[in-house]
XYZ file of C-alpha atoms in Angstrom:
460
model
C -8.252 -28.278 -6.795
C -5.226 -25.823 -6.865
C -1.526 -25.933 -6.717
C 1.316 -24.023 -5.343
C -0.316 -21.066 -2.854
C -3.343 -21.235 -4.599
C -5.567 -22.855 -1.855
C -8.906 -22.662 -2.069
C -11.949 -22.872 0.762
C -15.370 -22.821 0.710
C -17.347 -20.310 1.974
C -21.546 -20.344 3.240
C -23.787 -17.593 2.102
C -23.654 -16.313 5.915
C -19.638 -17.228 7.025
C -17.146 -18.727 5.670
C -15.909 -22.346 6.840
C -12.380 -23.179 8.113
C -12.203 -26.218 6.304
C -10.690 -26.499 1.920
C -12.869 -27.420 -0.301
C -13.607 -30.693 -1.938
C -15.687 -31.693 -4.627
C -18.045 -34.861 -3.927
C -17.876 -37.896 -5.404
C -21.194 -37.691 -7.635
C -20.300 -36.286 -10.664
C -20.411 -32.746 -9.435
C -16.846 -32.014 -10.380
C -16.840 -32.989 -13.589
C -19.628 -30.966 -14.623
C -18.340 -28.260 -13.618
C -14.809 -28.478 -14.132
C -16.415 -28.335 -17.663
C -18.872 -24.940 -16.847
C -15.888 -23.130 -15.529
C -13.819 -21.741 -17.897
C -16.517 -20.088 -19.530
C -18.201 -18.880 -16.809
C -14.896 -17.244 -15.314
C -14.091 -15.729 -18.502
C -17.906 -13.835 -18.538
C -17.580 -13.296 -15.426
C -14.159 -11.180 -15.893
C -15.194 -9.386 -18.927
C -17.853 -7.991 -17.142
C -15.906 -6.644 -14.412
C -13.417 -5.147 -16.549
C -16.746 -3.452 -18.314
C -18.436 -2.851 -14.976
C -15.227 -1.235 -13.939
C -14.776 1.180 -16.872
C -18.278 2.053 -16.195
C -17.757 3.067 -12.680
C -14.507 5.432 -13.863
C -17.101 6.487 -16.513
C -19.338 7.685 -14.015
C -17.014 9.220 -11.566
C -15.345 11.094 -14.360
C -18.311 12.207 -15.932
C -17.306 10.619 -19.404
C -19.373 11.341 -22.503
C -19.229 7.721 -23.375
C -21.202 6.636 -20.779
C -24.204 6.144 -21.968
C -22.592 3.801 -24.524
C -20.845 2.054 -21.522
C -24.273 1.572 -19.760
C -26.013 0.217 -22.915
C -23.130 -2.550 -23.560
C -22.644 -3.473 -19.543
C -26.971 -4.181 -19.767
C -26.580 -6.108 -22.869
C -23.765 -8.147 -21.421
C -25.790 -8.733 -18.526
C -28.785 -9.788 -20.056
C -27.066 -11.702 -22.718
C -25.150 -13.788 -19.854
C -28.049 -14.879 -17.489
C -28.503 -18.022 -19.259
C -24.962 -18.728 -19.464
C -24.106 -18.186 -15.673
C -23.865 -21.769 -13.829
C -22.394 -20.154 -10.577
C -23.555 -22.128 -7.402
C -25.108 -19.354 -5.013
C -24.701 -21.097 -2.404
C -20.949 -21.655 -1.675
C -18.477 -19.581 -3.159
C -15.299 -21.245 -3.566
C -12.186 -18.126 -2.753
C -8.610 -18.529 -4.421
C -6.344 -17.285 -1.595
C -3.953 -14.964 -2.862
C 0.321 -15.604 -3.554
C 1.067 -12.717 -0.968
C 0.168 -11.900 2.518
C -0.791 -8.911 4.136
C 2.910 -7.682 4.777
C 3.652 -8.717 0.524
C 5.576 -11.331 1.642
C 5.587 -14.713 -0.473
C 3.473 -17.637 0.906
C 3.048 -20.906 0.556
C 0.650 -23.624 2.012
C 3.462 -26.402 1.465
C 5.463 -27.973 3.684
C 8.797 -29.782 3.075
C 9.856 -32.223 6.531
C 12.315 -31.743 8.345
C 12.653 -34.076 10.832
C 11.374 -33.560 14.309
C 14.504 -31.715 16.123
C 15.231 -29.306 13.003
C 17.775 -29.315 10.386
C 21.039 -27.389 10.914
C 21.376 -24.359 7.899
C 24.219 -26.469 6.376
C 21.886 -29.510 6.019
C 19.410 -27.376 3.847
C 19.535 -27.296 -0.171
C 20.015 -23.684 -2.015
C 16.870 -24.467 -3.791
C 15.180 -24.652 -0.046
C 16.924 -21.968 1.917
C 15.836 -19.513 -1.279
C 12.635 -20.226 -0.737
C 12.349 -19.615 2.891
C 14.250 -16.347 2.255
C 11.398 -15.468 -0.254
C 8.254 -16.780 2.442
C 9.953 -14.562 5.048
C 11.469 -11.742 3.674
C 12.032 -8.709 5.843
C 11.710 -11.057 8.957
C 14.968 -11.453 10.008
C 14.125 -15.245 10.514
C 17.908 -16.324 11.130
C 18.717 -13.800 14.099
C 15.460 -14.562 15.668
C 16.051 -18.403 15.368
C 19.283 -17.612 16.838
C 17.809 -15.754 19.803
C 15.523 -18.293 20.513
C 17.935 -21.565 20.985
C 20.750 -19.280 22.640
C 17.358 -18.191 25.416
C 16.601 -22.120 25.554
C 20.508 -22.672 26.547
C 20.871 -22.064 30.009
C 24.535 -22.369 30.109
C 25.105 -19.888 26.835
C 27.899 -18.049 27.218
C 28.882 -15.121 25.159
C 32.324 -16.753 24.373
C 33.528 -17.927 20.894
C 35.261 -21.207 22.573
C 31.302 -22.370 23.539
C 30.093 -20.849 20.135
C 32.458 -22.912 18.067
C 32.018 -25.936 19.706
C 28.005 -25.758 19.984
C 27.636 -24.266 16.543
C 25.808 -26.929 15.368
C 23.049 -27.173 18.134
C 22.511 -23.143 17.861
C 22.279 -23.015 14.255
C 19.293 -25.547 14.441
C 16.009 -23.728 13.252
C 12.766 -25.099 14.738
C 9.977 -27.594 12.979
C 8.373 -26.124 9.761
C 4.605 -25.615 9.980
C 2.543 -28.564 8.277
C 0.574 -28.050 5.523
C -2.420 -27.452 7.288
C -1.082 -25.119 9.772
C 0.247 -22.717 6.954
C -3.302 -23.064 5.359
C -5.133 -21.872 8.169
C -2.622 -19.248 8.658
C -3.095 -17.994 4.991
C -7.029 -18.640 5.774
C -6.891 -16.285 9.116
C -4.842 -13.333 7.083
C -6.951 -13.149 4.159
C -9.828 -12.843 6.979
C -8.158 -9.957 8.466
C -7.423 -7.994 5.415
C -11.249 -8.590 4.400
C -12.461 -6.777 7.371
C -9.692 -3.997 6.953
C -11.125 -3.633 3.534
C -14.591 -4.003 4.476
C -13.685 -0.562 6.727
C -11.511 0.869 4.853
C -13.448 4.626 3.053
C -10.809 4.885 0.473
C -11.330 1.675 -0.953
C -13.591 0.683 -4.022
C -16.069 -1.634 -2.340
C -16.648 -5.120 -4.083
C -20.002 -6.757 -3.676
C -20.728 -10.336 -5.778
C -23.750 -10.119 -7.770
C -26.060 -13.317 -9.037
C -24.852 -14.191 -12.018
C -21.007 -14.397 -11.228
C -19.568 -10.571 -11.689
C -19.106 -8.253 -9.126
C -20.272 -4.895 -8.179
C -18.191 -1.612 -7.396
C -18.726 0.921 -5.408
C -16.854 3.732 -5.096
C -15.400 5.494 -2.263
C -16.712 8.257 -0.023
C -14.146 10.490 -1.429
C -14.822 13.595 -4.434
C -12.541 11.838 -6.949
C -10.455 14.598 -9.057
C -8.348 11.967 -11.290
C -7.721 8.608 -12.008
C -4.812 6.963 -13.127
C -4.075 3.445 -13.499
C -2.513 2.442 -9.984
C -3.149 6.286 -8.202
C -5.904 8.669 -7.966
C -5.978 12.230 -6.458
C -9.190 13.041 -4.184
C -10.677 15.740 -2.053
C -10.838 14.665 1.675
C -14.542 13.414 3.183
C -14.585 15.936 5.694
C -14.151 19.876 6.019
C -10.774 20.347 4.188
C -7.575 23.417 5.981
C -8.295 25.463 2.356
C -9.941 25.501 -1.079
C -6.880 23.201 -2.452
C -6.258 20.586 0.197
C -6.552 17.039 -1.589
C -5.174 13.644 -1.641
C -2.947 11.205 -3.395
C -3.663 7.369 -2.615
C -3.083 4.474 -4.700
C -6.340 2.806 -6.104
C -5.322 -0.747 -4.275
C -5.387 -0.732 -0.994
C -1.745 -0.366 0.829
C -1.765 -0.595 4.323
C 0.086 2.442 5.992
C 3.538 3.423 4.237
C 3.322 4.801 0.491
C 7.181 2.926 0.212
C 5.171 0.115 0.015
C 4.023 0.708 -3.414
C 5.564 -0.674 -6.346
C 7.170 1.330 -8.682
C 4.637 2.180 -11.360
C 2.500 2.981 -8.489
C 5.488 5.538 -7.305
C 5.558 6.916 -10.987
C 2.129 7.979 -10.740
C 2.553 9.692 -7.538
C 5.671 11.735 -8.620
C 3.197 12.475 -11.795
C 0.525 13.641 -9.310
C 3.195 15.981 -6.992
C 4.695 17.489 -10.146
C 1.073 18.453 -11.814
C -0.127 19.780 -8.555
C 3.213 21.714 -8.013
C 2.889 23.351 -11.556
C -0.646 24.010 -11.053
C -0.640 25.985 -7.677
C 2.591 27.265 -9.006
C 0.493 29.354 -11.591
C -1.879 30.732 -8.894
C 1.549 31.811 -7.431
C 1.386 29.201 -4.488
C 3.542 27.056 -3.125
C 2.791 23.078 -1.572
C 3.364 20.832 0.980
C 2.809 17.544 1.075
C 2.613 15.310 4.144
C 2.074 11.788 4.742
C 1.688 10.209 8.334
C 2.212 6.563 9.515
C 1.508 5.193 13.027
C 1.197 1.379 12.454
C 3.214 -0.979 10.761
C 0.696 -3.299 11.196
C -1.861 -4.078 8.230
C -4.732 -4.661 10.124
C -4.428 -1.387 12.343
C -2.536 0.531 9.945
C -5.141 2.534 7.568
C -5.313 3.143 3.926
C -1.777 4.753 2.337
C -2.366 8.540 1.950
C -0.628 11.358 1.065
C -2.186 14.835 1.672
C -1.314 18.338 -0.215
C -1.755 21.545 1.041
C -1.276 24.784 -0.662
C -0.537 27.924 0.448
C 0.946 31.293 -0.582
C 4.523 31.476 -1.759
C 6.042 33.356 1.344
C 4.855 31.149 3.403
C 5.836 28.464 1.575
C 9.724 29.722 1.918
C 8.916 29.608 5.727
C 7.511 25.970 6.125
C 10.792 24.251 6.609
C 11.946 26.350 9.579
C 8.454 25.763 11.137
C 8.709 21.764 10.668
C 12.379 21.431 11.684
C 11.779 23.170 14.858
C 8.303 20.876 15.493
C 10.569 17.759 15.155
C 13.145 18.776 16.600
C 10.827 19.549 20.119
C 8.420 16.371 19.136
C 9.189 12.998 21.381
C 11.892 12.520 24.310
C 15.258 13.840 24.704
C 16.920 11.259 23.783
C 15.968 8.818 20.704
C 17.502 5.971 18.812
C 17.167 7.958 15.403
C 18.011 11.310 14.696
C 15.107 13.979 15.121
C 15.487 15.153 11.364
C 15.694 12.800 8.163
C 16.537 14.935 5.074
C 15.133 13.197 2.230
C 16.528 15.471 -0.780
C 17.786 13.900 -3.508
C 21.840 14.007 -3.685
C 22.910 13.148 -6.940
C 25.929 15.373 -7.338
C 28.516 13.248 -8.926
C 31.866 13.806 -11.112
C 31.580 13.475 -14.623
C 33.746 10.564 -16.017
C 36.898 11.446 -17.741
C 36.950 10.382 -21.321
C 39.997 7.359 -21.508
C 40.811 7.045 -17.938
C 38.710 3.648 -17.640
C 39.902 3.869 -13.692
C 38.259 7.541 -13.745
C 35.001 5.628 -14.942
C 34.443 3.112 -12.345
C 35.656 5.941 -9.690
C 33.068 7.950 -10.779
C 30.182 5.693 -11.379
C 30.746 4.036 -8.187
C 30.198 7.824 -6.404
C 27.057 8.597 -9.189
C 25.245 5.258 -7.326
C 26.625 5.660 -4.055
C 25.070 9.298 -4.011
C 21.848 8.289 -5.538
C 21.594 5.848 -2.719
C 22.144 8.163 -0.337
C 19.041 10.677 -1.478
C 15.596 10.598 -2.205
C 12.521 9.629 0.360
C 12.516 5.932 -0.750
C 16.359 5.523 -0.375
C 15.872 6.550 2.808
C 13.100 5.825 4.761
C 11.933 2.490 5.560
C 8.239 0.778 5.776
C 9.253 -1.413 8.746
C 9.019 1.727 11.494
C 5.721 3.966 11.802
C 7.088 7.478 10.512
C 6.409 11.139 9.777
C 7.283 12.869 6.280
C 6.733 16.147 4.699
C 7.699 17.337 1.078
C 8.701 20.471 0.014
C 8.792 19.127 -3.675
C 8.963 15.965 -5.934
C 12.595 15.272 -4.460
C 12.071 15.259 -0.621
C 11.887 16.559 1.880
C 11.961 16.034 5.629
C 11.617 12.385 7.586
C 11.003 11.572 11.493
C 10.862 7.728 12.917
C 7.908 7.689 15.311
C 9.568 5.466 18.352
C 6.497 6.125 20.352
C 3.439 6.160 18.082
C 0.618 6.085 20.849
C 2.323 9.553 22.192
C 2.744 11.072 18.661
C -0.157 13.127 17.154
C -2.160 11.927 14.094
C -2.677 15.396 13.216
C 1.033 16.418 13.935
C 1.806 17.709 10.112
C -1.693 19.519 9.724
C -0.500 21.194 12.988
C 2.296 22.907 12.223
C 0.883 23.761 8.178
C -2.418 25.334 10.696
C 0.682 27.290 12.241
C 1.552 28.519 9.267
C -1.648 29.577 7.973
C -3.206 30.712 11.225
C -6.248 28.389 11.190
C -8.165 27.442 14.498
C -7.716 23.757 16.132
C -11.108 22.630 15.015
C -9.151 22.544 11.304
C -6.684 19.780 11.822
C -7.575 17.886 15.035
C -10.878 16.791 14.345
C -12.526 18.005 11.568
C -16.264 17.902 10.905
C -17.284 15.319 7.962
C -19.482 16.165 5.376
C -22.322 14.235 4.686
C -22.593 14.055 1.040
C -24.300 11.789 -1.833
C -22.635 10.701 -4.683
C -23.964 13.257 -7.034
C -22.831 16.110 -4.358
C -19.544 14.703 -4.460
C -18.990 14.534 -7.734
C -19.995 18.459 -8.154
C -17.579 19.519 -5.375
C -14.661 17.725 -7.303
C -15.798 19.766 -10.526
C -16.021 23.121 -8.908
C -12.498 21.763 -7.325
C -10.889 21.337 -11.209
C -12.585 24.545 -12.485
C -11.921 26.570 -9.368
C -7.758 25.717 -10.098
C -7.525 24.814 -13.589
C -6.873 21.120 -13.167
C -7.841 19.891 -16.738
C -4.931 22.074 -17.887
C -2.235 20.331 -15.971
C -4.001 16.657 -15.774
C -1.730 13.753 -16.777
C -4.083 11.324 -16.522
C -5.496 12.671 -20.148
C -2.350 10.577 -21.610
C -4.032 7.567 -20.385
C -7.139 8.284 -21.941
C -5.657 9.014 -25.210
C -3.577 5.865 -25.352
């Protein structure tokens, strides 16, 4: 049926079953292995056009009336072309697990008591690096024979001479074992999608496509991998809103890829210009208590305004929460700065030693700035910035202790709002149509169509 990490199971109208799918033996396969193609390819085409006619609708595009006329046309045109069985539904599990790591249903032997590292071909050892990247899989495997040993000790002598026993890792998972695996993850990341409110909510239709709906969220703008909202319930002031990305990214924005980071930076620097011409300044804060995808929620960044003299006070107000947030003593430092350091010496022209010199300090001090370069997705963490660049960083080492609302807090501080702001705020029960006015009061309100990006994308 499928090759590689492309396993496939079948699933009932009311569950789905545990067990891959097979065709039977009656000529079932064949007809339609020979339906297939060209019901997958109508069945793409009109989610791309069901899709444009969603970001039609939320954007209020003139076109979308013409949208509407060619998404009915395609639908009635491709009724008597859809051969979909309704009753099982046969799901392609994805390349990537929940974490983005590489996976693969495969298994290669080898042999019952392990294979020693040395034992293992390049080809083989790259492609367990790939399936478990970010797990530290050899100083685990090491942990766990030196806890089976008994007699370890923490001499080089008994290292040496049992080298080869401790370097054994332990029996590969079969190939069903890593399918049911794959099977049980793409389970969880269904229901974490299924209750997730930023998402765009996919439900399969009759004749093949699928449905969207879209979030409970006013959407402002969106771009191709980003969007900028207002928030679902009451919001600190007139110009608090949100960045997410469009896919859903459990906790940390460094997971996002990099096109997904361009459109954020896009998003900072048109909001900073825009509240910069009402004379404000911004803050923008993003909050993450689980590493975990299934606990961790959907990846957002909030933005708060506020005038520009308190803006020049912020800082002071955030490094003096962190630095009285958590215990005494901590494995990290209190404060992470996050600006960008890219002061480097220009190269002198000739001196080809001058070059590398200077290059080498140009990368090492890009490196050392800037939020990604320095922050990491594996440990739950709060960050605020003060612009594009950075700002400040704080590891969470105790995130059942550390407030959800902790940057809202202080920004409340600032701004002298009441608790019932940022702890818990009412939501607002709106309909679609209600939401959709409140985002266009939002743009007219600050002058968003001025400073939009997302026009270039529209235009191309």
């Amino acid at each position: 049926m499928s090759t590689g990490s492309e396993h496939s199971f079948r699933s009932k109208e009311r569950g789905r079953s545990r067990s891959p799918a097979r065709a039977s033996g009656d000529g079932r396969r064949d007809r339609r292995a020979e339906d297939r193609p060209r019901t997958v390819t109508f069945a793409a085409d009109l989610n791309k056009l069901r899709a444009k006619v969603m970001k039609a609708r939320l954007m209020k595009s003139p076109n979308l009336a013409e949208l509407e006329a060619q998404l009915e046309a395609a639908m009635h045109g491709g009724q008597s072309q859809s051969t979909i069985d309704k009753k099982d539904n046969v799901v392609v599990l994805p390349h990537t697990d929940s974490h983005g790591r590489l996976i693969s249903t495969r298994s290669e032997s080898r042999g019952k008591e392990g294979t020693a590292v040395e034992d293992l071909s390049i080809k083989q050892m790259a492609r367990i690096e790939r399936e478990t990247e970010g797990a530290d899989t050899a100083d685990r495997e090491l942990a766990t024979q030196i806890a089976k040993d008994s007699g370890f000790s923490n001499d080089l002598d008994y290292i040496d001479d049992n080298a080869e026993r401790l370097s054994k890792q332990r029996q590969e998972k079969s190939t069903e074992q890593k399918k049911q695996a794959a099977i049980r993850d793409y389970k969880t990341m269904e229901a974490a999608l299924d209750s997730c409110d930023m998402c765009f909510k996919q439900t399969d239709q009759g004749d093949g496509s699928s449905l969207l709906k879209p979030p409970s969220y006013p959407m402002v703008a969106l771009g191709n991998r980003v969007c900028l909202m207002l928030p679902n319930r009451e919001p600190m002031n007139d110009g608090h809103c949100i960045i997410a990305p469009i896919e859903h990214i459990p906790g940390s924005s460094l997971k996002c890829d990099d096109d997904a980071w361009d459109e954020i930076t896009n998003f900072m620097k048109c909001l900073i210009r825009m509240f910069a011409a009402r004379q404000q300044g911004v803050v923008f804060l993003e909050t993450v208590l689980s590493t975990r995808p299934s606990k961790a929620g959907h990846c957002a960044i909030e933005c708060v305004p506020m005038s520009m003299s308190k803006a020049r006070d912020v800082p002071g107000y955030f490094q003096e929460s962190l630095l009285a947030s958590g215990d005494e003593w901590s494995q990290h430092r209190k404060i992470i700065k996050t600006a960008r350091k890219s002061e480097a010496v220009a190269p002198t022209e000739g001196d080809v030693t001058g070059q590398d010199r200077n290059h080498f300090q140009a990368r090492q001090a890009i490196r050392r700035g800037g939020f990604r370069n320095t922050m990491t997705a594996k440990l739950p963490y709060f960050h605020v910035w003060f612009d594009h660049h950075g700002g400040m960083g704080h590891v969470i080492e105790a995130p059942e202790k550390f407030p959800a609302w902790f940057g809202r807090e202080v920004v409340a501080g600032v701004l002298d709002l009441p608790p019932t702001v940022y702890r818990k705020p009412r939501r607002l029960k709106e309909t679609h149509d209600q939401r959709c006015d409140r985002a266009d009061e939002w743009k007219k309100q600050f002058g968003w169509t001025k400073f939009d990006w997302t026009k270039l994308l529209e235009e191309k």
